[in-house]
Short mmCIF file of C-alpha atoms in Angstrom, two decimals:
data_model
loop_
_atom_site.label_atom_id
_atom_site.label_comp_id
_atom_site.label_asym_id
_atom_site.label_seq_id
_atom_site.Cartn_x
_atom_site.Cartn_y
_atom_site.Cartn_z
CA UNK A 27 0.00 0.00 0.00
CA UNK A 28 2.14 2.89 -1.27
CA UNK A 29 -0.55 5.60 -0.96
CA UNK A 30 1.05 9.00 -1.59
CA UNK A 31 4.76 8.94 -2.44
CA UNK A 32 6.95 12.04 -2.38
CA UNK A 33 10.47 12.42 -3.65
CA UNK A 34 12.99 13.45 -2.55
CA UNK A 35 12.72 13.20 1.24
CA UNK A 36 15.46 15.75 1.84
CA UNK A 37 16.99 18.45 -0.33
CA UNK A 38 19.41 21.30 0.16
CA UNK A 39 19.50 24.08 -2.43
CA UNK A 40 21.44 27.28 -2.89
CA UNK A 41 19.55 30.51 -3.41
CA UNK A 42 18.54 30.83 -7.04
CA UNK A 43 18.66 27.14 -7.86
CA UNK A 44 15.61 25.39 -9.24
CA UNK A 45 14.11 22.02 -8.44
CA UNK A 46 10.96 19.96 -8.78
CA UNK A 47 9.29 18.04 -5.98
CA UNK A 48 7.56 14.95 -7.21
CA UNK A 49 4.34 13.43 -5.89
CA UNK A 50 2.46 10.34 -7.03
CA UNK A 51 -0.60 8.57 -5.64
CA UNK A 52 -1.85 5.11 -6.45
CA UNK A 53 -5.38 5.43 -5.05
CA UNK A 54 -6.99 6.74 -8.26
CA UNK A 55 -7.82 9.99 -6.50
CA UNK A 56 -9.11 12.97 -8.43
CA UNK A 57 -7.78 15.79 -6.23
CA UNK A 58 -4.21 16.51 -5.25
CA UNK A 59 -2.69 19.22 -3.08
CA UNK A 60 0.62 20.77 -2.10
CA UNK A 61 1.06 22.20 1.41
CA UNK A 62 4.00 23.69 3.22
CA UNK A 63 4.51 23.35 6.96
CA UNK A 64 6.39 25.95 8.92
CA UNK A 65 6.87 26.31 12.69
CA UNK A 66 4.10 28.41 14.20
CA UNK A 67 2.28 28.63 10.87
CA UNK A 68 0.80 25.17 10.56
CA UNK A 69 -0.10 23.89 7.12
CA UNK A 70 -0.64 26.35 4.32
CA UNK A 71 -1.98 25.41 0.92
CA UNK A 72 0.28 26.29 -2.01
CA UNK A 73 -1.60 24.89 -5.01
CA UNK A 74 -4.17 22.22 -5.65
CA UNK A 75 -5.62 20.29 -8.54
CA UNK A 76 -9.27 19.39 -8.24
CA UNK A 77 -9.05 17.04 -11.21
CA UNK A 78 -6.70 16.04 -13.97
CA UNK A 79 -6.04 19.02 -16.20
CA UNK A 80 -6.90 21.72 -13.66
CA UNK A 81 -4.82 23.59 -11.12
CA UNK A 82 -5.66 26.42 -8.72
CA UNK A 83 -3.75 28.69 -6.39
CA UNK A 84 -3.97 28.24 -2.68
CA UNK A 85 -3.02 30.58 0.13
CA UNK A 86 0.71 30.94 -0.65
CA UNK A 87 1.39 30.30 -4.37
CA UNK A 88 4.08 32.93 -5.02
CA UNK A 89 7.40 31.46 -6.10
CA UNK A 90 5.93 28.09 -7.07
CA UNK A 91 4.50 26.41 -10.13
CA UNK A 92 2.70 23.10 -10.43
CA UNK A 93 1.96 20.52 -13.07
CA UNK A 94 -0.74 17.87 -12.96
CA UNK A 95 1.06 15.50 -15.28
CA UNK A 96 -1.69 12.87 -15.22
CA UNK A 97 -4.17 11.58 -12.69
CA UNK A 98 -1.43 10.01 -10.57
CA UNK A 99 1.22 12.72 -10.51
CA UNK A 100 1.32 16.31 -9.28
CA UNK A 101 4.66 18.09 -9.20
CA UNK A 102 5.72 21.31 -7.48
CA UNK A 103 8.48 23.43 -9.02
CA UNK A 104 10.61 26.11 -7.45
CA UNK A 105 12.08 28.13 -10.33
CA UNK A 106 14.46 30.26 -8.27
CA UNK A 107 14.66 29.07 -4.69
CA UNK A 108 14.78 31.59 -1.84
CA UNK A 109 15.61 31.08 1.86
CA UNK A 110 11.96 31.87 2.67
CA UNK A 111 11.04 28.65 0.91
CA UNK A 112 12.88 26.57 3.49
CA UNK A 113 10.09 24.36 4.79
CA UNK A 114 8.62 20.89 4.91
CA UNK A 115 6.45 20.22 1.88
CA UNK A 116 3.56 17.78 1.92
CA UNK A 117 1.60 16.39 -0.96
CA UNK A 118 -1.90 15.08 -0.34
CA UNK A 119 -4.69 13.51 -2.34
CA UNK A 120 -8.41 12.91 -1.99
CA UNK A 121 -11.07 10.99 -3.83
CA UNK A 122 -13.46 13.90 -3.28
CA UNK A 123 -12.96 17.22 -4.99
CA UNK A 124 -12.75 20.41 -2.92
CA UNK A 125 -16.13 21.46 -4.31
CA UNK A 126 -17.80 18.31 -3.06
CA UNK A 127 -20.44 18.80 -0.41
CA UNK A 128 -19.32 15.54 1.18
CA UNK A 129 -16.56 15.65 3.74
CA UNK A 130 -13.14 15.38 2.25
CA UNK A 131 -10.49 13.08 3.73
CA UNK A 132 -6.94 13.83 2.71
CA UNK A 133 -4.18 11.26 2.42
CA UNK A 134 -0.72 12.71 2.98
CA UNK A 135 2.74 11.76 1.87
CA UNK A 136 5.60 11.68 4.37
CA UNK A 137 6.98 15.04 3.29
CA UNK A 138 10.03 16.64 1.72
CA UNK A 139 12.32 18.65 3.98
CA UNK A 140 13.80 21.47 1.89
CA UNK A 141 16.54 23.84 3.00
CA UNK A 142 17.52 26.83 0.89
CA UNK A 143 20.84 28.39 1.86
CA UNK B 22 -13.18 33.53 5.06
CA UNK B 23 -13.02 30.23 6.85
CA UNK B 24 -10.49 29.88 9.62
CA UNK B 25 -9.52 27.62 12.51
CA UNK B 26 -7.89 28.66 15.77
CA UNK B 27 -6.16 26.12 18.00
CA UNK B 28 -4.67 26.48 21.42
CA UNK B 29 -0.96 27.23 21.45
CA UNK B 30 1.37 24.44 22.34
CA UNK B 31 3.41 22.65 23.23
CA UNK B 32 1.37 20.62 25.69
CA UNK B 33 3.26 18.28 28.01
CA UNK B 34 1.35 15.68 30.02
CA UNK B 35 2.15 12.69 32.14
CA UNK B 36 0.95 9.29 31.02
CA UNK B 37 -2.73 8.63 31.93
CA UNK B 38 -3.51 12.34 32.23
CA UNK B 39 -6.62 13.89 30.68
CA UNK B 40 -6.12 15.76 27.42
CA UNK B 41 -8.02 18.69 25.98
CA UNK B 42 -6.88 20.59 22.91
CA UNK B 43 -9.13 23.53 22.12
CA UNK B 44 -10.27 24.36 18.60
CA UNK B 45 -12.66 27.08 17.50
CA UNK B 46 -13.66 27.97 13.99
CA UNK B 47 -15.08 30.74 11.86
CA UNK B 48 -17.14 29.76 8.84
CA UNK B 49 -20.36 30.52 7.07
CA UNK B 50 -22.94 27.81 6.72
CA UNK B 51 -22.39 24.35 8.14
CA UNK B 52 -18.78 23.24 7.75
CA UNK B 53 -17.39 19.75 8.33
CA UNK B 54 -14.76 19.54 11.06
CA UNK B 55 -11.75 17.28 11.38
CA UNK B 56 -8.83 16.41 13.61
CA UNK B 57 -5.66 15.23 11.91
CA UNK B 58 -2.60 13.82 13.70
CA UNK B 59 1.03 13.93 12.61
CA UNK B 60 3.39 11.45 14.25
CA UNK B 61 7.12 12.22 14.17
CA UNK B 62 8.60 11.96 10.69
CA UNK B 63 5.27 11.22 9.03
CA UNK B 64 2.56 12.99 7.08
CA UNK B 65 -0.79 13.89 8.56
CA UNK B 66 -3.50 11.30 8.92
CA UNK B 67 -7.17 11.68 9.72
CA UNK B 68 -7.97 11.02 13.37
CA UNK B 69 -11.70 11.81 13.50
CA UNK B 70 -14.37 13.95 11.90
CA UNK B 71 -17.88 15.38 12.39
CA UNK B 72 -20.14 16.73 9.69
CA UNK B 73 -23.04 18.36 11.52
CA UNK B 74 -23.88 20.05 14.78
CA UNK B 75 -23.83 17.83 17.90
CA UNK B 76 -22.06 15.02 16.03
CA UNK B 77 -19.32 13.35 18.03
CA UNK B 78 -16.30 12.00 16.19
CA UNK B 79 -14.24 9.33 17.93
CA UNK B 80 -11.22 7.17 17.23
CA UNK B 81 -8.40 5.55 19.24
CA UNK B 82 -9.88 6.88 22.50
CA UNK B 83 -10.03 10.46 21.22
CA UNK B 84 -13.32 12.32 20.98
CA UNK B 85 -14.52 15.68 19.71
CA UNK B 86 -18.04 17.12 19.60
CA UNK B 87 -19.18 19.61 16.97
CA UNK B 88 -20.66 22.53 18.96
CA UNK B 89 -22.28 25.04 16.67
CA UNK B 90 -23.42 27.32 19.49
CA UNK B 91 -19.83 27.85 20.61
CA UNK B 92 -18.24 27.21 17.16
CA UNK B 93 -15.91 24.68 18.76
CA UNK B 94 -14.54 21.20 18.15
CA UNK B 95 -12.30 20.46 21.13
CA UNK B 96 -10.26 17.25 21.12
CA UNK B 97 -10.31 15.14 24.30
CA UNK B 98 -8.84 11.91 25.56
CA UNK B 99 -9.37 10.50 29.00
CA UNK B 100 -5.98 8.84 29.48
CA UNK B 101 -3.08 9.67 27.20
CA UNK B 102 -0.21 7.34 26.40
CA UNK B 103 3.37 8.01 25.37
CA UNK B 104 2.42 6.82 21.88
CA UNK B 105 -0.02 9.76 21.59
CA UNK B 106 2.90 12.18 21.38
CA UNK B 107 2.36 13.97 18.07
CA UNK B 108 1.17 17.20 16.51
CA UNK B 109 -2.60 17.58 16.30
CA UNK B 110 -4.31 19.74 13.67
CA UNK B 111 -7.88 20.92 13.67
CA UNK B 112 -9.29 21.43 10.17
CA UNK B 113 -12.43 22.68 8.51
CA UNK B 114 -14.12 22.18 5.18
CA UNK B 115 -16.56 24.89 4.22
CA UNK B 116 -20.03 24.03 3.03
CA UNK B 117 -20.59 26.94 0.68
CA UNK B 118 -20.49 26.44 -3.07
CA UNK B 119 -17.25 26.59 -4.98
CA UNK B 120 -13.89 25.03 -4.38
CA UNK B 121 -13.16 25.02 -0.68
CA UNK B 122 -10.10 22.96 0.20
CA UNK B 123 -9.52 22.02 3.81
CA UNK B 124 -8.31 24.81 6.07
CA UNK B 125 -5.96 23.75 8.86
CA UNK B 126 -5.14 25.28 12.21
CA UNK B 127 -1.53 25.86 13.21
CA UNK B 128 -1.21 22.59 15.07
CA UNK B 129 -0.66 21.73 18.73
CA UNK B 130 2.32 19.63 19.73
CA UNK B 131 1.61 17.09 22.47
CA UNK B 132 4.36 15.39 24.43
CA UNK B 133 3.43 12.61 26.84
CA UNK B 134 6.03 11.54 29.36
CA UNK B 135 6.11 8.23 31.20
#
């Protein structure tokens, strides 16, 4: 039972470098999400994809881009990393879309710890 | 907009102590409410949920009751164990039309000592 798989688990970047965080789910879920977790700030939504082919901004999208490559995969790209992007990044998925009136249970990956020097 | 406010942590308790983590929310309509738990080194996982007023969610000895009159969803456990040490997040899903992803509180870290 893989669930939601994120790669890499750890990454150190220099300011200005770019990288892509990968996320894949094997539960045939429609919706996928990227969150960042910072001390004292909790989880904040960066981007989400309610279904294959659609993406929407969340609370803190600046400095990030996303691609919903197919139903399984949702990647997060940092084009020019900044120290303020040092964080733990979580990918999540759900079988219900965010517009569903039915409660939405999220399944999370184990996270990517990113440090930008 | 929708928001969730949790009590500040960290919370440190002795084994078998009673736990309460406060959560209040602001939302229009009738949101669904959740508690998620994050164990060390892992992603979040759903602990319990409630979808309408006066519903009680329960799991693994934890309980929370959806109180619309006080806009609260406090998490309780009668006797905590060391294995309950984790970060607990209250979350809300709005009921109004349109895309409304889950909104999380800032999290409360619980440490249980033997």
